[in-house]
Amino acid sequence: MDTKEEWNHFIETSDTEEQEAIKLFLTSLKAKRENKNLTHIASLLQIKTKRIDDYTLEMEMPNSPLLDNSIGIVHGGLTATLLDTAMGTMASLVPGNKRGAVTVELKVDFINPGVGEKFICRAHVIHNGRQLVRMEGKVSNENGIVIASASGTFFKLSSE
Amino acid sequence: MDTKEEWNHFIETSDTEEQEAIKLFLTSLKAKRENKNLTHIASLLQIKTKRIDDYTLEMEMPNSPLLDNSIGIVHGGLTATLLDTAMGTMASLVPGNKRGAVTVELKVDFINPGVGEKFICRAHVIHNGRQLVRMEGKVSNENGIVIASASGTFFKLSSE
Amino acid sequence: MDTKEEWNHFIETSDTEEQEAIKLFLTSLKAKRENKNLTHIASLLQIKTKRIDDYTLEMEMPNSPLLDNSIGIVHGGLTATLLDTAMGTMASLVPGNKRGAVTVELKVDFINPGVGEKFICRAHVIHNGRQLVRMEGKVSNENGIVIASASGTFFKLSSE
Amino acid sequence: MDTKEEWNHFIETSDTEEQEAIKLFLTSLKAKRENKNLTHIASLLQIKTKRIDDYTLEMEMPNSPLLDNSIGIVHGGLTATLLDTAMGTMASLVPGNKRGAVTVELKVDFINPGVGEKFICRAHVIHNGRQLVRMEGKVSNENGIVIASASGTFFKLSSE
């Protein structure tokens, strides 16, 4: 049985929740085909980016079955992934940085349960040093409830 | 065009990297169908668990295109996801805890670039308090190179 | 030779920097005699407290020879002491808390060198939970330059 | 009334706890006079250093009235000071580092109440990078009870 047959068989026998995941995977694959720079995980999480100013950036992630942990709230690791992605992207874009930045360390404080229709992460530069970028981030849902806040240190690749 | 047709069309036009992702998504959906308790993200990351002793647990995650960040190493957020999953699972299983545990805070130190064939996360209980479980975690690759280390605080749901 | 004689001898042979420390120690001992609740370290650091609102408090600490680390800037540990004192005090005073709070964890980000005439620490409650108080803190000098920022988790003693 | 008279008056009217502090201050001033490189705070805390190997160092601090917080256990800020001092000193001494290191960030987990006769801090290098030194630290009392553990990032001054 080849991949196509296997997929067809799985789709035919799928329940509602599985159908939702199947559609999400296809949407994610198509988005990545359109934009090769997108990572699989950013595509799966359907993350959208909005630049606010020179030192601030927002990323938005809709809730989906992919985000669930075992007790029906957003998996803390995916909240951390959203924070790391937004903070790291902003750190890569600070004025004077040309070659990106890698995460040195990240501390995430989980404040309220991760429930909501979408999650908005605001990443802001605290200090743009010669080699280190110090960042803060905050994840809220569509009602403004704070889900998590974070601090992180990023190392500019251009300085290596 | 229905979902099946769309999938068939996408599969027929896919390149090698896409085919790898397509197979991974199918494997993940099948694994979750077999084990309803599995979360989508744990299934996608193909995480396997091994209990070491009362206070220690290991989770293993094979490298895959899903893990890549934009510069060819494992996305820091997914390293954090592996750590949070392993540390949170271990915190939920400490002697005397019956109803699980939620992450209060997690600090991840990224030590070496996330390269390798697989990533092994060891989560260990530092202190099993009445309401809080204090954990440490470490992610290494198959050669024993430390990718990340972490500390975290978890709150026992049974005590709320 | 008794303590008084020893002190007299030390004072007679002291240089200018030592005289400054000697005066500081005496001021600190007198302040603590006036206010038994004061800790030695808060007295030595000459920390003064100002309540801003129900969820915010400020502590101010003048620069002094006691604060110097070996390279002429404020010792990071004492910046952490100021932060822990302010954040812990504020956590002890949240509405509904009667018996104080202990520090669970504290993360301090050192942003700019600790120079200045005085250091002002603002501690603010992020979340006042049933058992945990989540705090943030920031230390600036008299010119508004941020020296350090911090996040911390505190456990209410009243709930044990 | 000059400083000497003030001190004599204070000493004559002092109670037992004050006498202990008075002696401690004098001991500290004398230690610093002997060793100008000592900081006031390291002298006050009576910190002693022992190098274990190329990447590990221990510092020991006796309990004293100076360490007390308001509930009779060691002030968390002073535990953090001991950790920052030991980890920062070790980071300054890594092979290849000539000009010292400054703390970028420090996370302290407080595990057990800070009680005991003395506190031993072991600081160990996790990674000696080109510009960053990644450290871990642990504070135990004389019975081996872990009071606090910590992770921190230090920046080599020689690389600026």
XYZ file of C-alpha atoms in Angstrom:
640
model
C 0.000 0.000 0.000
C 1.597 3.327 -0.981
C 1.390 6.635 0.910
C -1.578 7.893 -1.097
C -3.611 4.741 -0.456
C -2.702 4.844 3.222
C -3.836 8.475 3.474
C -7.068 7.737 1.597
C -7.791 4.858 3.938
C -7.038 6.936 7.018
C -9.182 9.836 5.786
C -12.128 7.513 5.037
C -12.063 6.101 8.566
C -11.394 9.414 10.359
C -13.573 10.980 13.046
C -14.290 14.709 13.374
C -11.255 15.544 15.486
C -8.969 13.626 13.133
C -10.454 15.458 10.145
C -9.603 18.740 11.782
C -5.978 17.626 12.246
C -5.826 16.268 8.669
C -6.943 19.645 7.273
C -4.466 21.448 9.514
C -1.571 19.289 8.274
C -2.515 19.955 4.642
C -2.867 23.700 5.225
C 0.535 23.664 6.919
C 2.212 21.756 4.062
C 0.718 24.142 1.488
C 1.828 27.210 3.463
C 5.363 25.855 3.655
C 5.351 25.057 -0.110
C 4.439 28.704 -0.743
C 7.113 30.029 1.603
C 10.230 27.859 1.826
C 11.668 30.006 4.661
C 8.856 28.972 6.957
C 9.775 26.245 9.429
C 7.465 23.232 9.731
C 6.636 24.091 13.327
C 5.789 27.754 12.558
C 3.649 26.512 9.675
C 1.888 23.916 11.863
C 1.266 26.477 14.570
C -0.048 28.903 11.885
C 2.027 31.703 13.350
C 1.572 35.154 11.801
C 4.000 38.006 12.363
C 3.410 41.743 12.721
C 6.246 44.204 13.236
C 5.229 46.919 15.711
C 8.322 49.130 15.798
C 12.144 48.857 15.639
C 12.267 46.995 18.927
C 8.883 45.254 19.139
C 7.198 42.467 17.204
C 3.967 40.506 17.633
C 3.208 36.931 16.637
C -0.286 35.480 16.680
C -1.166 31.777 16.876
C -4.777 30.490 16.604
C -5.842 27.788 19.047
C -6.098 24.312 17.426
C -6.147 20.647 18.470
C -2.379 20.614 17.910
C -1.852 22.918 20.884
C -3.673 20.831 23.482
C -1.817 19.275 26.346
C -3.391 16.344 28.167
C -5.598 18.520 30.387
C -7.238 20.654 27.670
C -5.112 23.766 27.877
C -2.290 24.888 25.605
C 0.852 22.812 26.024
C 3.422 24.854 27.931
C 6.102 23.793 25.472
C 4.162 25.344 22.592
C 3.669 28.554 24.533
C 7.448 28.476 25.001
C 7.865 27.786 21.270
C 5.751 30.841 20.414
C 7.781 32.966 22.845
C 11.144 31.673 21.598
C 10.088 32.212 17.976
C 8.850 35.770 18.549
C 11.697 36.814 20.838
C 14.343 35.159 18.642
C 12.931 36.686 15.459
C 12.859 40.152 17.027
C 16.416 39.656 18.336
C 17.488 38.768 14.775
C 16.029 41.993 13.437
C 17.461 44.556 15.842
C 19.115 47.503 14.120
C 22.692 46.584 13.224
C 22.193 42.818 13.336
C 22.693 41.116 9.983
C 23.093 37.412 10.550
C 20.460 36.344 13.023
C 20.617 35.408 16.689
C 20.492 32.207 18.715
C 18.825 31.657 22.073
C 21.243 31.587 25.018
C 18.582 31.098 27.691
C 14.846 31.519 28.099
C 12.771 31.687 31.281
C 9.033 31.317 30.966
C 6.564 32.120 33.750
C 3.200 30.470 33.247
C 0.652 32.828 34.771
C -2.878 31.774 33.720
C -4.178 28.595 32.042
C -3.693 28.698 28.248
C -7.291 28.942 27.100
C -8.740 31.107 24.341
C -9.315 31.335 20.598
C -5.943 32.780 19.781
C -2.675 33.634 21.490
C -0.834 36.877 20.859
C 2.848 37.097 21.755
C 4.509 40.482 22.038
C 8.317 40.403 22.018
C 10.261 43.510 23.005
C 13.979 44.357 23.083
C 15.176 45.360 26.558
C 18.786 45.924 25.587
C 20.548 45.701 22.233
C 24.157 45.072 23.252
C 27.196 44.558 21.102
C 26.866 40.776 21.245
C 23.815 40.035 23.350
C 20.208 41.038 22.847
C 18.102 40.968 26.020
C 14.418 40.358 25.345
C 11.116 40.175 27.156
C 7.943 38.515 25.874
C 4.338 38.172 26.909
C 1.594 35.852 25.641
C -2.045 36.922 26.040
C -5.284 35.544 24.638
C -7.883 37.523 22.656
C -9.394 38.835 25.914
C -6.096 40.245 27.133
C -5.617 37.577 29.808
C -1.870 37.032 30.295
C -0.996 33.356 29.749
C 2.767 33.611 30.153
C 5.593 36.094 30.424
C 9.230 35.489 29.635
C 12.744 36.873 29.634
C 15.524 35.687 27.363
C 19.068 36.304 26.207
C 20.073 35.987 22.544
C 23.535 35.937 20.983
C 24.117 37.788 17.710
C 25.613 35.442 15.121
C 27.190 38.400 13.328
C 29.553 38.823 16.249
C 30.985 35.315 16.226
C -12.569 19.406 -4.255
C -12.813 17.414 -1.012
C -10.033 16.741 1.522
C -9.098 13.389 -0.004
C -8.721 14.844 -3.488
C -6.704 17.727 -2.109
C -4.372 15.328 -0.283
C -4.006 13.141 -3.374
C -3.138 16.157 -5.458
C -0.641 17.416 -2.911
C 0.993 13.986 -2.583
C 1.305 13.598 -6.384
C 3.101 16.924 -6.677
C 5.293 16.543 -3.566
C 9.083 16.607 -3.476
C 11.261 14.373 -1.276
C 11.234 16.626 1.782
C 7.474 17.015 1.576
C 7.040 13.240 1.292
C 8.997 12.834 4.523
C 6.676 15.286 6.288
C 3.577 13.623 4.779
C 4.665 10.224 6.137
C 5.458 11.752 9.517
C 1.990 13.324 9.765
C 0.335 10.003 8.898
C 2.464 8.085 11.406
C 1.575 10.686 14.017
C -2.187 10.463 13.321
C -2.070 6.665 13.489
C -0.137 6.703 16.764
C -2.663 9.082 18.283
C -5.563 6.890 17.020
C -3.967 3.938 18.827
C -3.418 5.917 22.041
C -6.039 8.606 22.718
C -4.066 9.936 25.717
C -1.225 10.980 23.475
C -1.173 14.684 22.632
C -0.800 15.703 18.979
C 2.501 17.388 19.681
C 3.980 14.380 21.535
C 2.797 12.200 18.667
C 4.291 14.534 16.026
C 7.576 14.708 17.909
C 7.506 10.858 18.220
C 8.417 11.122 21.880
C 9.030 7.822 23.713
C 9.111 7.550 27.490
C 11.247 5.388 29.774
C 10.867 5.466 33.556
C 14.272 5.222 35.244
C 13.347 5.246 38.949
C 10.822 6.858 41.330
C 12.245 10.305 40.709
C 13.734 10.084 37.217
C 12.304 9.667 33.727
C 13.742 9.795 30.218
C 12.073 10.852 26.995
C 13.620 10.317 23.584
C 12.797 12.259 20.420
C 14.253 11.366 16.991
C 15.475 14.212 14.804
C 13.109 14.989 11.900
C 12.366 17.843 9.463
C 9.698 18.985 11.929
C 12.353 19.956 14.451
C 14.396 22.261 12.218
C 14.595 25.928 12.932
C 15.589 28.277 10.121
C 19.339 27.700 10.564
C 19.330 23.880 10.426
C 19.441 23.076 14.132
C 16.644 21.951 16.429
C 14.181 24.736 17.178
C 14.764 25.928 20.752
C 11.024 25.907 21.373
C 10.854 22.191 20.599
C 13.789 21.493 22.889
C 11.777 23.392 25.516
C 8.700 21.326 24.601
C 10.633 18.094 25.150
C 11.931 19.400 28.495
C 8.523 20.636 29.652
C 6.903 17.340 28.641
C 9.479 15.164 30.389
C 9.750 17.334 33.511
C 5.971 17.821 33.751
C 5.279 14.115 33.262
C 7.801 13.176 35.941
C 6.325 15.829 38.288
C 2.887 14.269 37.723
C 4.178 10.858 38.731
C 5.983 11.643 41.990
C 4.993 9.369 44.866
C 1.826 10.737 46.482
C 0.682 12.817 43.495
C -2.595 11.618 41.995
C -3.956 14.370 39.789
C -1.104 15.689 37.703
C 0.933 18.859 37.840
C 1.096 22.101 35.888
C 4.186 24.106 34.992
C 4.710 27.197 37.142
C 7.949 28.276 35.495
C 10.671 26.819 33.312
C 14.163 28.117 32.594
C 16.060 26.598 29.720
C 19.785 27.089 29.118
C 20.821 26.329 25.557
C 24.362 24.993 25.760
C 25.347 23.422 22.404
C 23.689 23.571 18.963
C 20.855 21.057 18.666
C 22.333 18.642 16.151
C 22.202 14.855 16.166
C 20.096 11.847 15.225
C 18.071 11.804 18.405
C 17.624 13.831 21.560
C 17.389 12.241 24.992
C 15.863 14.232 27.825
C 16.432 13.139 31.407
C 14.061 14.709 33.959
C 14.829 14.386 37.654
C 12.970 15.457 40.820
C 15.042 17.807 42.998
C 12.392 18.261 45.684
C 8.946 16.739 46.107
C 7.174 19.280 48.330
C 3.633 19.307 49.611
C 2.422 21.473 46.751
C 5.420 22.148 44.555
C 7.673 19.750 42.689
C 11.084 21.168 41.791
C 12.624 19.557 38.722
C 15.784 19.597 36.661
C 16.161 18.385 33.088
C 18.908 17.839 30.573
C 18.777 17.190 26.827
C 21.677 15.379 25.159
C 22.134 13.896 21.712
C 23.168 10.293 20.939
C 26.831 11.207 21.450
C 26.252 12.560 24.926
C 26.695 16.203 23.879
C 24.533 18.379 26.164
C 22.151 20.487 24.061
C 20.239 22.145 26.891
C 19.726 22.041 30.636
C 16.728 23.306 32.541
C 15.159 23.926 35.930
C 11.436 24.140 36.552
C 8.751 24.417 39.205
C 5.512 22.410 38.979
C 2.319 22.761 41.035
C 0.478 19.598 42.103
C -3.144 19.758 40.984
C -4.130 17.397 43.787
C -3.379 20.132 46.252
C -5.687 22.772 44.810
C 42.264 43.699 74.803
C 38.472 44.067 74.882
C 36.143 44.949 71.997
C 36.068 48.650 72.845
C 39.849 48.919 72.922
C 40.093 46.989 69.673
C 37.581 49.322 68.007
C 39.358 52.387 69.330
C 42.661 51.106 68.004
C 41.158 50.279 64.619
C 39.468 53.678 64.362
C 42.690 55.533 65.257
C 44.601 53.768 62.502
C 41.854 53.914 59.863
C 42.106 55.530 56.428
C 39.332 57.519 54.731
C 37.614 54.544 53.100
C 37.661 52.589 56.354
C 36.175 55.572 58.207
C 33.308 55.598 55.740
C 32.643 51.910 56.429
C 32.972 52.406 60.195
C 30.334 55.164 60.125
C 28.088 53.013 57.937
C 28.287 50.089 60.376
C 27.402 52.343 63.314
C 24.498 53.941 61.434
C 23.280 50.454 60.567
C 23.494 49.189 64.171
C 21.631 52.273 65.434
C 18.899 51.896 62.812
C 18.426 48.266 63.777
C 18.303 49.177 67.502
C 15.502 51.644 66.691
C 13.608 49.090 64.586
C 13.993 45.487 65.757
C 12.101 44.171 62.720
C 14.804 45.434 60.402
C 17.233 42.759 59.247
C 20.962 43.460 59.513
C 21.377 43.314 55.776
C 18.490 45.724 55.071
C 19.947 48.033 57.707
C 23.461 47.799 56.230
C 22.134 48.439 52.751
C 20.123 51.427 54.166
C 17.057 50.257 52.287
C 14.002 52.539 52.475
C 10.521 51.384 51.490
C 7.686 53.250 49.782
C 4.351 51.616 49.067
C 3.012 52.729 45.682
C -0.329 50.903 45.499
C -1.931 47.579 46.507
C 0.289 45.656 44.129
C 3.400 47.811 43.819
C 6.198 48.803 46.182
C 9.496 50.637 45.790
C 12.707 50.225 47.753
C 15.603 52.626 47.491
C 19.226 51.867 48.353
C 21.991 54.515 48.309
C 25.317 53.572 46.757
C 28.061 52.946 49.357
C 31.449 51.206 49.610
C 29.571 48.139 50.889
C 27.976 47.618 47.488
C 31.164 47.503 45.416
C 32.213 44.352 43.705
C 35.835 43.924 42.665
C 35.475 45.942 39.443
C 33.869 49.079 40.914
C 30.228 48.421 40.111
C 27.461 47.215 42.401
C 27.841 43.562 43.352
C 25.252 41.524 41.437
C 24.394 39.616 44.591
C 23.401 42.847 46.338
C 21.282 43.898 43.370
C 19.640 40.475 43.743
C 19.275 41.091 47.488
C 17.487 44.381 46.832
C 15.204 42.669 44.291
C 14.456 39.696 46.552
C 13.753 42.011 49.488
C 11.405 44.283 47.548
C 9.630 41.501 45.663
C 9.340 39.297 48.765
C 8.055 42.179 50.898
C 5.449 43.093 48.283
C 4.452 39.404 47.988
C 3.966 39.321 51.779
C 1.642 42.299 51.628
C -0.753 41.267 48.850
C -4.416 41.586 49.787
C -5.487 38.461 51.661
C -2.002 37.377 52.726
C -1.472 37.418 56.482
C 1.632 35.390 57.242
C 4.290 36.393 54.790
C 5.772 34.682 51.770
C 8.988 32.839 50.943
C 10.944 32.941 47.699
C 10.469 29.871 45.508
C 12.680 31.068 42.659
C 14.173 34.284 41.375
C 15.680 35.069 37.974
C 17.698 38.232 37.625
C 18.759 39.742 34.297
C 21.655 42.143 34.615
C 21.162 44.750 31.921
C 23.507 47.703 32.512
C 26.509 48.146 34.856
C 25.398 49.014 38.398
C 26.657 52.581 38.637
C 24.914 55.583 40.160
C 24.235 57.431 43.405
C 21.233 55.367 44.365
C 19.306 52.336 43.171
C 15.520 52.245 43.053
C 13.789 48.892 42.906
C 10.160 48.701 41.849
C 8.406 45.409 42.677
C 5.040 44.642 41.122
C 2.571 41.765 41.544
C 1.854 39.986 38.248
C -0.547 37.436 39.691
C -1.882 36.947 43.221
C -2.851 33.275 43.234
C -4.257 31.177 46.011
C -0.858 29.920 47.058
C 1.654 31.537 44.747
C 2.402 35.196 44.138
C 4.105 35.910 40.825
C 6.241 39.062 40.877
C 8.354 41.216 38.604
C 10.998 43.695 39.673
C 13.216 46.305 38.118
C 16.241 48.167 39.483
C 17.136 51.568 38.021
C 19.557 54.277 39.105
C 18.696 57.930 39.745
C 18.940 58.653 35.995
C 16.415 55.995 35.070
C 19.034 53.640 33.598
C 17.834 50.055 34.105
C 20.464 48.047 36.017
C 18.533 44.785 36.328
C 15.123 43.253 35.818
C 13.754 40.153 37.498
C 10.907 37.690 37.754
C 10.140 35.601 40.810
C 7.701 33.182 42.393
C 6.739 33.425 46.074
C 4.805 30.951 48.238
C 2.284 32.285 50.754
C 3.051 30.949 54.225
C -0.584 31.392 55.224
C -1.522 28.595 52.867
C 0.800 25.950 54.282
C 30.769 63.601 69.662
C 33.279 61.987 67.318
C 33.094 58.517 65.775
C 35.194 56.906 68.501
C 33.022 58.314 71.290
C 29.881 57.246 69.431
C 31.204 53.730 69.032
C 32.254 53.551 72.682
C 28.808 54.709 73.753
C 27.097 52.198 71.462
C 29.319 49.332 72.643
C 28.711 50.181 76.328
C 24.944 50.051 75.845
C 24.879 47.014 73.540
C 23.041 43.745 74.171
C 24.374 40.290 73.330
C 23.124 40.187 69.746
C 24.537 43.634 69.074
C 27.887 42.597 70.529
C 27.999 39.717 68.098
C 27.389 42.089 65.178
C 29.951 44.582 66.511
C 32.612 41.865 66.629
C 31.658 40.690 63.159
C 32.025 44.198 61.723
C 35.459 44.585 63.304
C 36.592 41.172 62.057
C 35.383 42.111 58.615
C 37.177 45.464 58.587
C 40.390 43.812 59.731
C 40.129 41.094 57.077
C 39.647 43.716 54.395
C 42.612 45.748 55.714
C 44.767 42.620 55.352
C 43.494 41.889 51.845
C 42.584 44.963 49.812
C 41.160 42.819 46.979
C 38.418 41.528 49.249
C 35.053 43.229 48.785
C 33.251 44.515 51.878
C 30.398 42.113 51.330
C 32.649 39.049 50.918
C 34.469 40.155 54.061
C 31.218 40.664 56.005
C 29.920 37.290 54.875
C 33.316 35.740 55.865
C 33.436 33.853 52.603
C 36.340 31.419 52.144
C 37.319 29.995 48.770
C 38.631 26.560 47.817
C 39.521 25.663 44.231
C 38.475 22.076 43.479
C 39.632 21.646 39.879
C 39.956 23.647 36.617
C 36.195 23.996 36.327
C 34.953 23.787 39.928
C 35.276 26.011 42.977
C 33.749 25.991 46.467
C 32.963 28.909 48.730
C 32.000 28.503 52.367
C 30.079 31.034 54.464
C 29.431 30.569 58.213
C 25.962 31.368 59.524
C 25.805 34.666 61.448
C 23.212 37.233 62.577
C 23.998 39.148 59.381
C 22.441 36.419 57.279
C 19.044 36.324 58.981
C 15.951 37.358 57.136
C 12.879 38.351 59.127
C 11.721 34.764 59.691
C 14.958 33.337 61.065
C 16.367 31.677 57.973
C 19.117 32.866 55.662
C 18.051 35.822 53.538
C 17.509 34.619 49.976
C 19.422 37.599 48.647
C 22.520 36.541 50.582
C 22.206 32.988 49.308
C 22.059 34.580 45.841
C 25.095 36.711 46.743
C 27.066 33.603 47.708
C 26.025 31.889 44.462
C 26.821 34.921 42.288
C 30.187 35.340 44.002
C 31.189 31.702 43.631
C 29.865 31.279 40.088
C 31.269 34.632 38.936
C 34.673 33.940 40.490
C 34.840 30.507 38.852
C 33.747 32.041 35.507
C 36.586 34.564 35.845
C 39.117 31.786 36.315
C 38.263 29.456 33.436
C 41.254 28.455 31.347
C 41.911 31.150 28.744
C 40.083 33.939 30.570
C 42.348 36.771 31.671
C 40.187 39.765 32.499
C 37.275 38.538 34.577
C 33.621 37.984 33.796
C 30.358 39.778 34.547
C 27.001 38.216 35.341
C 24.551 38.274 32.439
C 21.756 36.471 34.255
C 21.265 34.291 37.313
C 18.349 32.050 38.224
C 18.159 30.774 41.788
C 15.856 27.978 42.932
C 15.285 27.984 46.670
C 14.797 24.349 47.648
C 14.976 24.005 51.453
C 14.930 26.630 54.244
C 18.363 28.182 54.771
C 19.217 26.795 58.197
C 22.529 25.402 59.409
C 25.908 26.338 60.849
C 27.544 26.984 57.544
C 26.698 27.132 53.859
C 28.864 25.566 51.195
C 28.460 26.716 47.609
C 29.863 24.614 44.792
C 30.152 26.407 41.438
C 30.835 24.398 38.312
C 31.449 25.347 34.667
C 28.917 23.782 32.300
C 30.320 25.318 29.142
C 33.339 27.546 28.552
C 32.440 29.310 25.305
C 34.364 31.915 23.378
C 32.502 34.762 25.028
C 30.042 33.202 27.450
C 30.657 30.946 30.422
C 27.648 28.883 31.464
C 27.654 27.959 35.147
C 25.705 25.944 37.676
C 25.833 26.339 41.439
C 24.489 24.604 44.492
C 24.343 25.720 48.132
C 24.175 23.061 50.871
C 24.543 23.244 54.623
C 26.988 21.213 56.744
C 24.563 18.253 56.721
C 24.387 18.121 52.934
C 20.843 19.517 52.784
C 20.468 21.473 49.529
C 19.363 25.054 50.273
C 19.420 26.391 46.712
C 20.531 25.550 43.212
C 21.240 27.974 40.412
C 22.156 28.439 36.781
C 23.840 31.502 35.360
C 25.440 33.023 32.289
C 28.634 35.093 32.504
C 30.275 37.264 29.861
C 34.060 37.246 29.537
C 35.426 40.774 29.778
C 38.484 39.771 27.766
C 36.251 39.352 24.748
C 34.741 42.837 24.747
